[in-house]
C-alpha angles and dihedrals in degrees: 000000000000104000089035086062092046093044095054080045103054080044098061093041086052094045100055099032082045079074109063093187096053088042094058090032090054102036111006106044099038094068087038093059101035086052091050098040099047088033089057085040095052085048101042090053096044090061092035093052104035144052132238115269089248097043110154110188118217107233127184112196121194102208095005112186129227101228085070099050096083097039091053085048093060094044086051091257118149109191117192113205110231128162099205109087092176103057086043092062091050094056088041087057091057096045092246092117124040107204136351119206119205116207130182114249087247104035097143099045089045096053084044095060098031114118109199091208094058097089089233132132110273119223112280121223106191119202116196114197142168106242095189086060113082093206088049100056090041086061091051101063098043088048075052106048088040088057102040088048093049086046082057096049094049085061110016107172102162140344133255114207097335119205135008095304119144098245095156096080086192114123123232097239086041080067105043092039086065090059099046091049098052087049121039107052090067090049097050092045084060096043096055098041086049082055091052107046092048088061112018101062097045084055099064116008090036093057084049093053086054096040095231085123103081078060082066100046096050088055110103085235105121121253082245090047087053095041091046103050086039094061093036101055088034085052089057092049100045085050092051095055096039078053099050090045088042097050089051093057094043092051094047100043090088095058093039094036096041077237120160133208097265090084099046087058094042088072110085128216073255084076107047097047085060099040077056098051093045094053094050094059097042089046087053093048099046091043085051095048082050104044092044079048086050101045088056092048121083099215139025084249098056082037093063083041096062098042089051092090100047091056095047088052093050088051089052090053090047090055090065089078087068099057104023100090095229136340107314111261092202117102097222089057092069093045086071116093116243088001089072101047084043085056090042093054096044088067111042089053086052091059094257120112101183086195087194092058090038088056099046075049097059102044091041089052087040095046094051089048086054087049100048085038087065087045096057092048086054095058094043086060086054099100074177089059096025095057101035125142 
């Protein structure tokens, strides 16, 4: 059984090296897209979604008062006094202007004589903006907190946090851990099932399409021996591939995320020994699900037909990183196929290996490959499945 296993598996590695063009398609060009695409995307939005550093809005005020001049001056504000509104909104509509401030011809007076515990109207300051301008809407929050922070100073009863203390005891990679781990394990379940499904089902139905599998079957390799190099050298490839796609994404998160460096060293090689173990036996358990998918279908097409499903379904399971709150801290949770390795990978990418739950992952995800394996050598043992039109 043995070198028949390693004769069908040095067949399947020459057979899809042999073919320069699928071999860079499958591995290569997968991470080089994904790292130019995201890597386009995390600039495109940092410019779409922020200002420059020495941004300097430019702000009309109708009334504007003179205990404020100083204070603008200091936040970079610049207000110019007008008197026509509307002139000032139209140039705000066609993103000429960023913010106009409306104040009322005796603003000072009125906040000076204004007893919060009258009942009575306090004076309005009314800010008109451009949402849809970046720079607009940029102007508008530093006018705002301007204002908020002189309204504070008018009644300060007491402080809030006062100075420039670190009152927010969350780390910086705790942060950005919690977005990792909402995100990429979604991303790499793709990944590796993308891998899959561009190699597994080729292998089997498509050798049956072909009809090079009753070659095969005539060899006096076992059915185990078949099943079992099949699934290993399809294995390497799928994992190849999952790597290359992986390694794109990981390379571009700090441009698309404004991520720096800071999170990339907080993970240990701890991590990435159990982020590898992890993916090895999700990649055997999904190649084995495919390729028992792929033995039952007639042609590479109904193959990928039938396979379809089953990816959706594992996408949908990888979506559960986004909205769970964590990796689950329950046992069962890491006995389900693809929600378990979901669950393991949450919380490696948040900084937390649960070795315990990474280990009842691993058998769990190893003992249903050795099930449906047995399932695969059964139905190469089918001449009814094997040899049907």
């Amino acid at each position: 059984m043995k070198n028949g296993m390693l004769t069908i598996f040095r067949k399947e590695l020459a057979r899809f090296f042999g073919d320069k063009r699928t071999t860079l398609g499958t591995i290569l060009l997968p991470g080089v897209l994904i790292f130019v695409v995201y890597t386009f995307m995390g600039s495109a939005l940092s410019s779409q979604f922020s200002v420059e550093d020495d941004f300097v809005p430019a702000v009309q005020a109708v009334n504007p008062p003179d205990s404020l001049a100083a204070l603008a001056g200091q936040a970079g504000l610049e207000l110019e006094a007008i008197q026509d509104q509307a002139q000032a909104k139209s140039l705000l509509e066609s993103q000429e202007l960023d913010l106009l401030a409306v104040f009322p011809a005796d603003f000072d007076a009125q906040v000076a004589a204004y007893d919060v515990g009258s009942g009575q109207s306090a004076p309005v300051v009314e800010l008109y903006y451009n949402s849809a301008s970046v720079d607009s809407a940029a102007a508008y929050e530093m006018l705002a907190a301007l204002l908020s922070s002189y309204e504070t100073s008018l009644a300060n009863k007491f402080d809030v946090n006062p100075g420039g203390g670190a009152y927010d005891l969350a780390a910086e990679t705790d942060t950005a851990g919690a977005l990792m781990s909402s995100m990429m394990p979604m991303l790499l379940v793709l990944f590796l099932f993308s891998g899959c499904m561009a190699t597994a089902p080729e292998s089997i139905a498509g050798e049956k399409e072909r009809g090079t599998i009753a070659t095969l079957l005539i060899t006096p390799v076992s059915r185990s021996g078949l099943a079992l190099g099949k699934i290993c050298a399809l294995s390497i490839i799928a994992l190849l591939s999952g790597l290359s796609s992986t390694v794109g994404t990981l390379l571009s998160m700090p441009t698309l995320m404004q991520m720096d460096g800071e999170m990339q060293m907080a993970y240990t090689p701890a991590h990435y020994l159990a982020l590898c173990l992890i993916i090895l036996s999700t990649v055997l358990f999904i190649v084995t699900c495919i390729s028992l998918i792929s033995a039952f279908a007639k042609t590479v097409k109904e193959a990928q037909t039938y396979v379809t499903p089953l990816m959706i379904l594992a996408m949908v399971v990888g979506l559960t990183a986004m909205f769970g709150g964590g990796a689950s801290t329950q046992v069962w949770a890491y006995l389900i196929p693809f929600y378990n390795s979901v669950q393991v990978m949450a919380g490696i990418f948040a900084l937390e290996v649960n070795w315990t739950f990474l280990l009842i992952a691993l058998v769990s995800n190893l003992a249903y490959t050795a099930a449906l394996t047995w399932g695969l050598t059964r139905m190469f043992s089918s001449e009814k499945i094997m040899f049907q039109r």
